[in-house]
PDB file of C-alpha atoms in Angstrom:
ATOM      1  CA  UNK B   1      27.918   3.684  49.146  1.00  0.00           C
ATOM      2  CA  UNK B   2      30.431   4.704  51.874  1.00  0.00           C
ATOM      3  CA  UNK B   3      32.724   6.316  50.644  1.00  0.00           C
ATOM      4  CA  UNK B   4      30.969   8.902  49.275  1.00  0.00           C
ATOM      5  CA  UNK B   5      29.659   9.191  53.204  1.00  0.00           C
ATOM      6  CA  UNK B   6      32.975   8.863  53.953  1.00  0.00           C
ATOM      7  CA  UNK B   7      34.017  11.373  52.152  1.00  0.00           C
ATOM      8  CA  UNK B   8      31.016  14.641  52.631  1.00  0.00           C
ATOM      9  CA  UNK B   9      31.699  13.760  56.770  1.00  0.00           C
ATOM     10  CA  UNK B  10      35.311  14.188  55.504  1.00  0.00           C
ATOM     11  CA  UNK B  11      34.980  17.522  53.583  1.00  0.00           C
ATOM     12  CA  UNK B  12      32.302  18.970  56.698  1.00  0.00           C
ATOM     13  CA  UNK B  13      35.442  17.944  58.597  1.00  0.00           C
ATOM     14  CA  UNK B  14      37.805  19.814  56.894  1.00  0.00           C
ATOM     15  CA  UNK B  15      35.576  22.475  56.253  1.00  0.00           C
ATOM     16  CA  UNK B  16      34.417  22.846  60.067  1.00  0.00           C
ATOM     17  CA  UNK B  17      38.581  23.513  60.389  1.00  0.00           C
ATOM     18  CA  UNK B  18      39.817  26.241  58.289  1.00  0.00           C
ATOM     19  CA  UNK B  19      35.824  28.148  59.478  1.00  0.00           C
ATOM     20  CA  UNK B  20      37.657  27.865  62.878  1.00  0.00           C
ATOM     21  CA  UNK B  21      40.924  28.482  61.208  1.00  0.00           C
ATOM     22  CA  UNK B  22      39.571  31.913  59.881  1.00  0.00           C
ATOM     23  CA  UNK B  23      37.482  32.601  63.254  1.00  0.00           C
ATOM     24  CA  UNK B  24      40.781  32.011  65.657  1.00  0.00           C
ATOM     25  CA  UNK B  25      42.571  34.480  63.532  1.00  0.00           C
ATOM     26  CA  UNK B  26      40.298  37.478  63.139  1.00  0.00           C
ATOM     27  CA  UNK B  27      40.441  36.635  66.720  1.00  0.00           C
ATOM     28  CA  UNK B  28      43.599  37.476  66.946  1.00  0.00           C
ATOM     29  CA  UNK B  29      43.398  40.440  64.403  1.00  0.00           C
ATOM     30  CA  UNK B  30      46.533  42.082  64.958  1.00  0.00           C
ATOM     31  CA  UNK B  31      47.697  45.576  64.475  1.00  0.00           C
ATOM     32  CA  UNK B  32      48.399  46.756  60.845  1.00  0.00           C
ATOM     33  CA  UNK B  33      50.361  49.350  59.562  1.00  0.00           C
ATOM     34  CA  UNK B  34      51.033  51.283  56.237  1.00  0.00           C
ATOM     35  CA  UNK B  35      54.863  51.312  56.188  1.00  0.00           C
ATOM     36  CA  UNK B  36      57.991  49.369  57.943  1.00  0.00           C
ATOM     37  CA  UNK B  37      58.779  52.205  60.468  1.00  0.00           C
ATOM     38  CA  UNK B  38      56.390  52.981  61.685  1.00  0.00           C
ATOM     39  CA  UNK B  39      55.463  49.417  62.106  1.00  0.00           C
ATOM     40  CA  UNK B  40      59.072  48.838  64.083  1.00  0.00           C
ATOM     41  CA  UNK B  41      57.688  51.708  66.803  1.00  0.00           C
ATOM     42  CA  UNK B  42      54.332  49.575  66.902  1.00  0.00           C
ATOM     43  CA  UNK B  43      55.846  46.765  67.926  1.00  0.00           C
ATOM     44  CA  UNK B  44      58.164  47.607  69.432  1.00  0.00           C
ATOM     45  CA  UNK B  45      55.407  49.067  72.060  1.00  0.00           C
ATOM     46  CA  UNK B  46      53.373  46.512  71.117  1.00  0.00           C
ATOM     47  CA  UNK B  47      55.907  43.039  72.551  1.00  0.00           C
ATOM     48  CA  UNK B  48      54.158  40.659  74.646  1.00  0.00           C
ATOM     49  CA  UNK B  49      51.071  42.722  73.928  1.00  0.00           C
ATOM     50  CA  UNK B  50      49.966  41.319  70.603  1.00  0.00           C
ATOM     51  CA  UNK B  51      51.072  40.789  67.325  1.00  0.00           C
ATOM     52  CA  UNK B  52      51.519  42.916  64.407  1.00  0.00           C
ATOM     53  CA  UNK B  53      52.168  43.595  60.920  1.00  0.00           C
ATOM     54  CA  UNK B  54      52.616  45.887  57.980  1.00  0.00           C
ATOM     55  CA  UNK B  55      50.817  46.146  54.663  1.00  0.00           C
ATOM     56  CA  UNK B  56      53.557  47.351  52.320  1.00  0.00           C
ATOM     57  CA  UNK B  57      56.389  44.850  51.832  1.00  0.00           C
ATOM     58  CA  UNK B  58      60.212  45.601  50.854  1.00  0.00           C
ATOM     59  CA  UNK B  59      60.786  47.672  47.903  1.00  0.00           C
ATOM     60  CA  UNK B  60      57.499  49.206  47.702  1.00  0.00           C
ATOM     61  CA  UNK B  61      56.786  53.031  48.051  1.00  0.00           C
ATOM     62  CA  UNK B  62      53.655  53.381  49.736  1.00  0.00           C
ATOM     63  CA  UNK B  63      53.536  56.658  47.217  1.00  0.00           C
ATOM     64  CA  UNK B  64      52.377  54.190  44.766  1.00  0.00           C
ATOM     65  CA  UNK B  65      51.460  51.222  46.168  1.00  0.00           C
ATOM     66  CA  UNK B  66      47.955  48.718  45.032  1.00  0.00           C
ATOM     67  CA  UNK B  67      46.249  47.254  48.077  1.00  0.00           C
ATOM     68  CA  UNK B  68      46.261  43.302  47.361  1.00  0.00           C
ATOM     69  CA  UNK B  69      43.116  41.341  48.512  1.00  0.00           C
ATOM     70  CA  UNK B  70      44.841  39.965  51.506  1.00  0.00           C
ATOM     71  CA  UNK B  71      45.667  43.353  52.158  1.00  0.00           C
ATOM     72  CA  UNK B  72      42.488  44.339  52.443  1.00  0.00           C
ATOM     73  CA  UNK B  73      41.291  41.196  54.619  1.00  0.00           C
ATOM     74  CA  UNK B  74      44.645  41.518  57.215  1.00  0.00           C
ATOM     75  CA  UNK B  75      42.484  45.924  58.024  1.00  0.00           C
ATOM     76  CA  UNK B  76      38.979  44.276  58.382  1.00  0.00           C
ATOM     77  CA  UNK B  77      39.846  41.723  60.513  1.00  0.00           C
ATOM     78  CA  UNK B  78      42.425  44.282  62.272  1.00  0.00           C
ATOM     79  CA  UNK B  79      41.684  45.361  65.788  1.00  0.00           C
ATOM     80  CA  UNK B  80      43.638  48.338  64.830  1.00  0.00           C
ATOM     81  CA  UNK B  81      45.225  49.689  61.858  1.00  0.00           C
ATOM     82  CA  UNK B  82      48.271  52.334  62.218  1.00  0.00           C
ATOM     83  CA  UNK B  83      48.844  54.602  58.497  1.00  0.00           C
ATOM     84  CA  UNK B  84      50.156  58.365  57.698  1.00  0.00           C
ATOM     85  CA  UNK B  85      47.089  60.024  55.898  1.00  0.00           C
ATOM     86  CA  UNK B  86      45.083  60.601  53.114  1.00  0.00           C
ATOM     87  CA  UNK B  87      48.745  63.007  50.653  1.00  0.00           C
ATOM     88  CA  UNK B  88      50.818  59.453  51.932  1.00  0.00           C
ATOM     89  CA  UNK B  89      48.851  56.694  51.416  1.00  0.00           C
ATOM     90  CA  UNK B  90      46.752  57.258  48.611  1.00  0.00           C
ATOM     91  CA  UNK B  91      45.313  53.880  48.715  1.00  0.00           C
ATOM     92  CA  UNK B  92      43.935  53.374  52.361  1.00  0.00           C
ATOM     93  CA  UNK B  93      40.705  56.548  52.710  1.00  0.00           C
ATOM     94  CA  UNK B  94      38.875  54.195  50.454  1.00  0.00           C
ATOM     95  CA  UNK B  95      38.884  51.209  53.025  1.00  0.00           C
ATOM     96  CA  UNK B  96      39.160  53.178  55.686  1.00  0.00           C
ATOM     97  CA  UNK B  97      35.727  55.090  55.625  1.00  0.00           C
ATOM     98  CA  UNK B  98      34.201  51.773  56.433  1.00  0.00           C
ATOM     99  CA  UNK B  99      35.849  50.789  59.290  1.00  0.00           C
ATOM    100  CA  UNK B 100      35.656  52.056  63.425  1.00  0.00           C
ATOM    101  CA  UNK B 101      37.313  55.493  63.717  1.00  0.00           C
ATOM    102  CA  UNK B 102      37.774  53.942  67.100  1.00  0.00           C
ATOM    103  CA  UNK B 103      40.142  50.772  65.414  1.00  0.00           C
ATOM    104  CA  UNK B 104      42.465  53.150  63.208  1.00  0.00           C
ATOM    105  CA  UNK B 105      44.748  55.926  64.070  1.00  0.00           C
ATOM    106  CA  UNK B 106      45.731  58.307  61.563  1.00  0.00           C
ATOM    107  CA  UNK B 107      48.764  59.820  62.996  1.00  0.00           C
ATOM    108  CA  UNK B 108      49.123  63.129  61.073  1.00  0.00           C
ATOM    109  CA  UNK B 109      45.452  63.960  62.782  1.00  0.00           C
ATOM    110  CA  UNK B 110      47.143  63.868  65.800  1.00  0.00           C
ATOM    111  CA  UNK B 111      47.643  67.521  66.939  1.00  0.00           C
ATOM    112  CA  UNK B 112      51.030  67.275  68.627  1.00  0.00           C
ATOM    113  CA  UNK B 113      52.553  66.191  65.027  1.00  0.00           C
ATOM    114  CA  UNK B 114      50.616  68.633  63.701  1.00  0.00           C
ATOM    115  CA  UNK B 115      52.249  70.867  65.350  1.00  0.00           C
ATOM    116  CA  UNK B 116      55.645  69.838  64.225  1.00  0.00           C
ATOM    117  CA  UNK B 117      54.426  69.583  60.694  1.00  0.00           C
ATOM    118  CA  UNK B 118      57.417  70.805  58.114  1.00  0.00           C
ATOM    119  CA  UNK B 119      56.120  71.764  54.811  1.00  0.00           C
ATOM    120  CA  UNK B 120      57.485  69.963  51.105  1.00  0.00           C
ATOM    121  CA  UNK B 121      60.314  72.996  51.244  1.00  0.00           C
ATOM    122  CA  UNK B 122      62.488  73.002  53.761  1.00  0.00           C
ATOM    123  CA  UNK B 123      66.081  73.839  52.833  1.00  0.00           C
ATOM    124  CA  UNK B 124      67.293  77.238  53.249  1.00  0.00           C
ATOM    125  CA  UNK B 125      69.109  77.226  49.911  1.00  0.00           C
ATOM    126  CA  UNK B 126      68.077  76.069  46.486  1.00  0.00           C
ATOM    127  CA  UNK B 127      68.309  75.685  43.090  1.00  0.00           C
ATOM    128  CA  UNK B 128      66.412  76.826  40.300  1.00  0.00           C
ATOM    129  CA  UNK B 129      66.424  73.597  38.246  1.00  0.00           C
ATOM    130  CA  UNK B 130      64.057  71.457  39.420  1.00  0.00           C
ATOM    131  CA  UNK B 131      63.575  72.445  42.315  1.00  0.00           C
ATOM    132  CA  UNK B 132      60.085  70.163  42.743  1.00  0.00           C
ATOM    133  CA  UNK B 133      59.281  68.421  45.630  1.00  0.00           C
ATOM    134  CA  UNK B 134      58.097  65.218  46.170  1.00  0.00           C
ATOM    135  CA  UNK B 135      54.986  65.388  47.802  1.00  0.00           C
ATOM    136  CA  UNK B 136      51.743  65.385  47.185  1.00  0.00           C
ATOM    137  CA  UNK B 137      50.315  68.031  49.900  1.00  0.00           C
ATOM    138  CA  UNK B 138      50.816  70.405  51.835  1.00  0.00           C
ATOM    139  CA  UNK B 139      53.548  69.505  54.544  1.00  0.00           C
ATOM    140  CA  UNK B 140      56.175  66.814  54.239  1.00  0.00           C
ATOM    141  CA  UNK B 141      54.476  63.148  55.038  1.00  0.00           C
ATOM    142  CA  UNK B 142      57.852  61.835  56.484  1.00  0.00           C
ATOM    143  CA  UNK B 143      57.242  61.670  59.679  1.00  0.00           C
ATOM    144  CA  UNK B 144      58.813  58.926  60.689  1.00  0.00           C
ATOM    145  CA  UNK B 145      62.426  60.353  60.392  1.00  0.00           C
ATOM    146  CA  UNK B 146      62.058  62.774  63.081  1.00  0.00           C
ATOM    147  CA  UNK B 147      62.260  60.834  66.781  1.00  0.00           C
ATOM    148  CA  UNK B 148      60.450  63.838  67.931  1.00  0.00           C
ATOM    149  CA  UNK B 149      57.264  62.638  66.392  1.00  0.00           C
ATOM    150  CA  UNK B 150      58.756  58.933  67.086  1.00  0.00           C
ATOM    151  CA  UNK B 151      57.709  59.436  70.744  1.00  0.00           C
ATOM    152  CA  UNK B 152      54.442  61.100  69.936  1.00  0.00           C
ATOM    153  CA  UNK B 153      53.185  57.839  67.676  1.00  0.00           C
ATOM    154  CA  UNK B 154      54.467  55.664  70.221  1.00  0.00           C
ATOM    155  CA  UNK B 155      52.529  57.352  72.808  1.00  0.00           C
ATOM    156  CA  UNK B 156      49.581  57.174  70.399  1.00  0.00           C
ATOM    157  CA  UNK B 157      49.762  54.338  70.255  1.00  0.00           C
ATOM    158  CA  UNK B 158      50.994  53.175  74.135  1.00  0.00           C
ATOM    159  CA  UNK B 159      47.413  55.024  74.859  1.00  0.00           C
ATOM    160  CA  UNK B 160      45.063  52.954  72.474  1.00  0.00           C
ATOM    161  CA  UNK B 161      47.235  49.617  73.488  1.00  0.00           C
ATOM    162  CA  UNK B 162      45.414  50.637  76.980  1.00  0.00           C
ATOM    163  CA  UNK B 163      41.749  51.305  76.072  1.00  0.00           C
ATOM    164  CA  UNK B 164      41.946  47.874  73.838  1.00  0.00           C
ATOM    165  CA  UNK B 165      43.760  46.059  77.054  1.00  0.00           C
ATOM    166  CA  UNK B 166      43.961  46.903  80.440  1.00  0.00           C
ATOM    167  CA  UNK B 167      45.197  44.535  82.196  1.00  0.00           C
ATOM    168  CA  UNK B 168      47.992  44.275  79.605  1.00  0.00           C
ATOM    169  CA  UNK B 169      49.278  48.001  81.367  1.00  0.00           C
ATOM    170  CA  UNK B 170      52.158  47.112  82.992  1.00  0.00           C
ATOM    171  CA  UNK B 171      53.809  45.687  79.861  1.00  0.00           C
ATOM    172  CA  UNK B 172      53.126  48.720  77.586  1.00  0.00           C
ATOM    173  CA  UNK B 173      54.439  51.032  79.750  1.00  0.00           C
ATOM    174  CA  UNK B 174      57.702  49.639  80.115  1.00  0.00           C
ATOM    175  CA  UNK B 175      57.550  48.764  76.502  1.00  0.00           C
ATOM    176  CA  UNK B 176      56.879  52.555  75.817  1.00  0.00           C
ATOM    177  CA  UNK B 177      59.948  53.037  78.993  1.00  0.00           C
ATOM    178  CA  UNK B 178      62.472  51.387  77.536  1.00  0.00           C
ATOM    179  CA  UNK B 179      61.669  53.017  73.388  1.00  0.00           C
ATOM    180  CA  UNK B 180      61.824  56.286  75.149  1.00  0.00           C
ATOM    181  CA  UNK B 181      65.572  55.142  76.672  1.00  0.00           C
ATOM    182  CA  UNK B 182      66.917  53.955  74.043  1.00  0.00           C
ATOM    183  CA  UNK B 183      65.722  56.743  71.419  1.00  0.00           C
ATOM    184  CA  UNK B 184      67.232  59.314  73.348  1.00  0.00           C
ATOM    185  CA  UNK B 185      70.820  57.372  73.502  1.00  0.00           C
ATOM    186  CA  UNK B 186      70.402  56.969  70.118  1.00  0.00           C
ATOM    187  CA  UNK B 187      69.691  60.431  69.394  1.00  0.00           C
ATOM    188  CA  UNK B 188      73.510  61.877  70.887  1.00  0.00           C
ATOM    189  CA  UNK B 189      74.244  58.823  69.416  1.00  0.00           C
ATOM    190  CA  UNK B 190      73.583  60.634  66.149  1.00  0.00           C
ATOM    191  CA  UNK B 191      73.971  63.673  66.348  1.00  0.00           C
ATOM    192  CA  UNK B 192      77.865  62.651  67.947  1.00  0.00           C
ATOM    193  CA  UNK B 193      78.577  61.070  64.576  1.00  0.00           C
ATOM    194  CA  UNK B 194      76.709  63.418  62.929  1.00  0.00           C
ATOM    195  CA  UNK B 195      78.529  66.527  63.614  1.00  0.00           C
ATOM    196  CA  UNK B 196      81.539  66.179  61.608  1.00  0.00           C
ATOM    197  CA  UNK B 197      79.882  66.683  58.408  1.00  0.00           C
ATOM    198  CA  UNK B 198      77.225  69.422  59.319  1.00  0.00           C
ATOM    199  CA  UNK B 199      78.906  71.822  56.928  1.00  0.00           C
ATOM    200  CA  UNK B 200      78.983  68.663  53.129  1.00  0.00           C
ATOM    201  CA  UNK B 201      76.295  70.150  51.424  1.00  0.00           C
ATOM    202  CA  UNK B 202      75.102  67.520  49.144  1.00  0.00           C
ATOM    203  CA  UNK B 203      71.619  66.596  46.974  1.00  0.00           C
ATOM    204  CA  UNK B 204      68.917  63.744  47.225  1.00  0.00           C
ATOM    205  CA  UNK B 205      66.650  62.146  43.963  1.00  0.00           C
ATOM    206  CA  UNK B 206      63.845  61.861  47.017  1.00  0.00           C
ATOM    207  CA  UNK B 207      63.361  65.171  48.998  1.00  0.00           C
ATOM    208  CA  UNK B 208      62.711  63.179  52.320  1.00  0.00           C
ATOM    209  CA  UNK B 209      64.323  63.426  54.663  1.00  0.00           C
ATOM    210  CA  UNK B 210      64.436  67.603  56.213  1.00  0.00           C
ATOM    211  CA  UNK B 211      62.976  66.114  59.761  1.00  0.00           C
ATOM    212  CA  UNK B 212      65.406  64.089  59.745  1.00  0.00           C
ATOM    213  CA  UNK B 213      67.783  66.640  58.542  1.00  0.00           C
ATOM    214  CA  UNK B 214      66.476  69.662  60.209  1.00  0.00           C
ATOM    215  CA  UNK B 215      67.550  67.493  64.115  1.00  0.00           C
ATOM    216  CA  UNK B 216      70.243  66.749  63.110  1.00  0.00           C
ATOM    217  CA  UNK B 217      71.923  69.768  61.218  1.00  0.00           C
ATOM    218  CA  UNK B 218      72.770  68.453  57.340  1.00  0.00           C
ATOM    219  CA  UNK B 219      73.260  70.172  54.355  1.00  0.00           C
ATOM    220  CA  UNK B 220      70.953  69.529  52.410  1.00  0.00           C
ATOM    221  CA  UNK B 221      71.201  71.833  49.342  1.00  0.00           C
ATOM    222  CA  UNK B 222      67.658  70.650  47.149  1.00  0.00           C
ATOM    223  CA  UNK B 223      66.666  67.497  45.347  1.00  0.00           C
ATOM    224  CA  UNK B 224      65.822  67.526  41.872  1.00  0.00           C
ATOM    225  CA  UNK B 225      62.871  65.603  40.533  1.00  0.00           C
ATOM    226  CA  UNK B 226      63.120  62.495  38.661  1.00  0.00           C
ATOM    227  CA  UNK B 227      61.093  59.091  37.966  1.00  0.00           C
ATOM    228  CA  UNK B 228      62.748  56.487  38.369  1.00  0.00           C
ATOM    229  CA  UNK B 229      61.359  54.587  35.685  1.00  0.00           C
ATOM    230  CA  UNK B 230      62.428  57.459  33.412  1.00  0.00           C
ATOM    231  CA  UNK B 231      65.866  58.136  31.573  1.00  0.00           C
ATOM    232  CA  UNK B 232      66.746  61.651  32.240  1.00  0.00           C
ATOM    233  CA  UNK B 233      67.215  63.407  29.428  1.00  0.00           C
ATOM    234  CA  UNK B 234      70.061  65.125  28.290  1.00  0.00           C
ATOM    235  CA  UNK B 235      69.575  69.195  29.209  1.00  0.00           C
ATOM    236  CA  UNK B 236      68.280  67.988  32.435  1.00  0.00           C
ATOM    237  CA  UNK B 237      71.589  65.800  33.130  1.00  0.00           C
ATOM    238  CA  UNK B 238      73.825  68.698  31.845  1.00  0.00           C
ATOM    239  CA  UNK B 239      71.201  71.295  34.365  1.00  0.00           C
ATOM    240  CA  UNK B 240      71.614  68.403  37.007  1.00  0.00           C
ATOM    241  CA  UNK B 241      75.467  68.037  36.564  1.00  0.00           C
ATOM    242  CA  UNK B 242      76.054  72.097  36.888  1.00  0.00           C
ATOM    243  CA  UNK B 243      73.402  72.511  40.384  1.00  0.00           C
ATOM    244  CA  UNK B 244      75.811  69.995  41.676  1.00  0.00           C
ATOM    245  CA  UNK B 245      79.098  71.669  40.290  1.00  0.00           C
ATOM    246  CA  UNK B 246      78.318  75.070  41.132  1.00  0.00           C
ATOM    247  CA  UNK B 247      76.773  74.190  45.193  1.00  0.00           C
ATOM    248  CA  UNK B 248      80.026  72.337  45.060  1.00  0.00           C
ATOM    249  CA  UNK B 249      78.289  69.269  46.243  1.00  0.00           C
ATOM    250  CA  UNK B 250      80.669  66.723  48.173  1.00  0.00           C
ATOM    251  CA  UNK B 251      77.423  63.965  47.404  1.00  0.00           C
ATOM    252  CA  UNK B 252      74.424  62.982  45.587  1.00  0.00           C
ATOM    253  CA  UNK B 253      72.394  60.703  47.359  1.00  0.00           C
ATOM    254  CA  UNK B 254      70.335  57.723  45.717  1.00  0.00           C
ATOM    255  CA  UNK B 255      67.417  55.280  47.116  1.00  0.00           C
ATOM    256  CA  UNK B 256      68.029  52.017  45.790  1.00  0.00           C
ATOM    257  CA  UNK B 257      65.017  52.004  43.186  1.00  0.00           C
ATOM    258  CA  UNK B 258      67.142  54.148  41.048  1.00  0.00           C
ATOM    259  CA  UNK B 259      68.907  52.895  38.045  1.00  0.00           C
ATOM    260  CA  UNK B 260      73.029  53.096  38.753  1.00  0.00           C
ATOM    261  CA  UNK B 261      73.797  53.556  35.095  1.00  0.00           C
ATOM    262  CA  UNK B 262      71.405  56.608  35.656  1.00  0.00           C
ATOM    263  CA  UNK B 263      73.345  58.039  38.943  1.00  0.00           C
ATOM    264  CA  UNK B 264      76.874  57.589  36.771  1.00  0.00           C
ATOM    265  CA  UNK B 265      75.625  59.575  33.449  1.00  0.00           C
ATOM    266  CA  UNK B 266      74.617  62.454  36.511  1.00  0.00           C
ATOM    267  CA  UNK B 267      77.920  63.361  38.217  1.00  0.00           C
ATOM    268  CA  UNK B 268      79.714  62.529  35.133  1.00  0.00           C
ATOM    269  CA  UNK B 269      82.417  65.588  34.852  1.00  0.00           C
ATOM    270  CA  UNK B 270      82.137  66.308  38.352  1.00  0.00           C
ATOM    271  CA  UNK B 271      84.199  65.414  41.794  1.00  0.00           C
ATOM    272  CA  UNK B 272      80.273  64.236  43.219  1.00  0.00           C
ATOM    273  CA  UNK B 273      80.579  61.295  45.328  1.00  0.00           C
ATOM    274  CA  UNK B 274      77.208  58.958  45.275  1.00  0.00           C
ATOM    275  CA  UNK B 275      75.181  57.353  47.640  1.00  0.00           C
ATOM    276  CA  UNK B 276      72.432  55.604  48.722  1.00  0.00           C
ATOM    277  CA  UNK B 277      69.755  56.411  51.570  1.00  0.00           C
ATOM    278  CA  UNK B 278      66.869  53.546  52.526  1.00  0.00           C
ATOM    279  CA  UNK B 279      64.197  55.855  53.787  1.00  0.00           C
ATOM    280  CA  UNK B 280      61.786  52.468  54.637  1.00  0.00           C
ATOM    281  CA  UNK B 281      64.444  50.066  56.879  1.00  0.00           C
ATOM    282  CA  UNK B 282      64.702  47.705  54.287  1.00  0.00           C
ATOM    283  CA  UNK B 283      65.831  44.282  55.685  1.00  0.00           C
ATOM    284  CA  UNK B 284      65.632  45.208  59.090  1.00  0.00           C
ATOM    285  CA  UNK B 285      63.395  43.177  61.071  1.00  0.00           C
ATOM    286  CA  UNK B 286      60.213  44.045  63.477  1.00  0.00           C
ATOM    287  CA  UNK B 287      61.969  43.981  66.812  1.00  0.00           C
ATOM    288  CA  UNK B 288      62.855  45.415  70.152  1.00  0.00           C
ATOM    289  CA  UNK B 289      65.067  48.698  69.419  1.00  0.00           C
ATOM    290  CA  UNK B 290      64.748  48.327  64.781  1.00  0.00           C
ATOM    291  CA  UNK B 291      63.402  52.044  65.546  1.00  0.00           C
ATOM    292  CA  UNK B 292      66.918  52.638  66.794  1.00  0.00           C
ATOM    293  CA  UNK B 293      68.413  50.573  64.662  1.00  0.00           C
ATOM    294  CA  UNK B 294      66.888  51.940  61.076  1.00  0.00           C
ATOM    295  CA  UNK B 295      67.292  55.550  62.518  1.00  0.00           C
ATOM    296  CA  UNK B 296      71.730  54.426  63.198  1.00  0.00           C
ATOM    297  CA  UNK B 297      71.562  52.626  59.039  1.00  0.00           C
ATOM    298  CA  UNK B 298      70.682  55.764  57.820  1.00  0.00           C
ATOM    299  CA  UNK B 299      73.103  57.969  59.621  1.00  0.00           C
ATOM    300  CA  UNK B 300      76.058  55.359  58.413  1.00  0.00           C
ATOM    301  CA  UNK B 301      74.486  55.508  54.604  1.00  0.00           C
ATOM    302  CA  UNK B 302      75.240  59.474  54.924  1.00  0.00           C
ATOM    303  CA  UNK B 303      78.574  59.546  56.616  1.00  0.00           C
ATOM    304  CA  UNK B 304      79.267  56.860  53.863  1.00  0.00           C
ATOM    305  CA  UNK B 305      79.100  59.610  51.727  1.00  0.00           C
ATOM    306  CA  UNK B 306      79.749  62.802  52.905  1.00  0.00           C
ATOM    307  CA  UNK B 307      82.647  61.174  54.809  1.00  0.00           C
ATOM    308  CA  UNK B 308      86.119  62.561  53.498  1.00  0.00           C
ATOM    309  CA  UNK B 309      87.577  59.663  51.673  1.00  0.00           C
TER     310      UNK B 309
END
C-alpha cells in the first residue's frame, strides 16, 4: 500500500517538475526566425539579451518546408517571430494569424525594405530558354542577400528589442553598432575581391542572388528552371548547353540540393566550369559576425568558379 502511495507521490512530483520546466521554457521564450541568414542577423542584435532559434534546419528550403509540431510550440511561446513574407514561407501565415501582431515582424512589410525590393527579373541580358524565375510573387524575396537590407533588418530587430527589454538598451545599441561597423568592412572587402570577376558571365539554377549581384556588379546571364528532383530531358539539356555556349558563360552555379551527375550532363561538351553557391548559410553557426561570415563565404564560392584557373 505504501509502495503505491510512494509511486503516486513520485508521479505527482515528476509531473509538477515537468510543468515547471514547460512554464520556465515559455517564460524564457526566444526570438524565432524562419531562415538561417535572418537568424544570423537576429542573433547578432539579441546577443546577451535573449535566446534566438531558427525553424528551418540546414538543408531545408523555405519554399517547401512543412512545420513540425515542435515548431508550432516554439512559435506559440515565442516573444517575437521574424519572417520574410508569405511568398517565401508559405507555411507561416496560417500559423501566425492567431499570434499577436506585436510579436511578429514580417520583413517584406517594412516600408524601407519595400522601397528597395527588386522584381524577379533583375538581369538585363536574358535568353529564351526557360528563362523562368524561382519567385512565387512579384518581388525577389531573397532579401537576406542584400547587405543594405540586412542593415534595415538589424535596425528593426534593435527597435523591437528595446521595446521589449528597455533595461538592456545599452547592450542592444552596442550590438547594432558592432553589426553595422563589421558589415561596412565586409562590404568593402567583398567589393575588392569581386572587382576582378565583374565581366565574367555565368548562369544559375536558382535565381536567388539578384540583390548581391546588383550591389557588387556581377554578370548573371540568366537562370535555368530545373527541379532538383527531376532529371531534365534531352531537349532541355541541349537547350541549356546551347545557351551556355552562345552567351560564352564561364561558369554555371548549382546548389547543394542538385545532383552532380545532372550538372555534369548539362555542361558536357562545353568549356563551362561548375560551381556551387549556398544561399542559406548551411554549416555556419549563428554568433557575433556570422552574417558577415556568410557573405564572405558566398563571395569565395563565386570566386572559386569565376576566377581563371
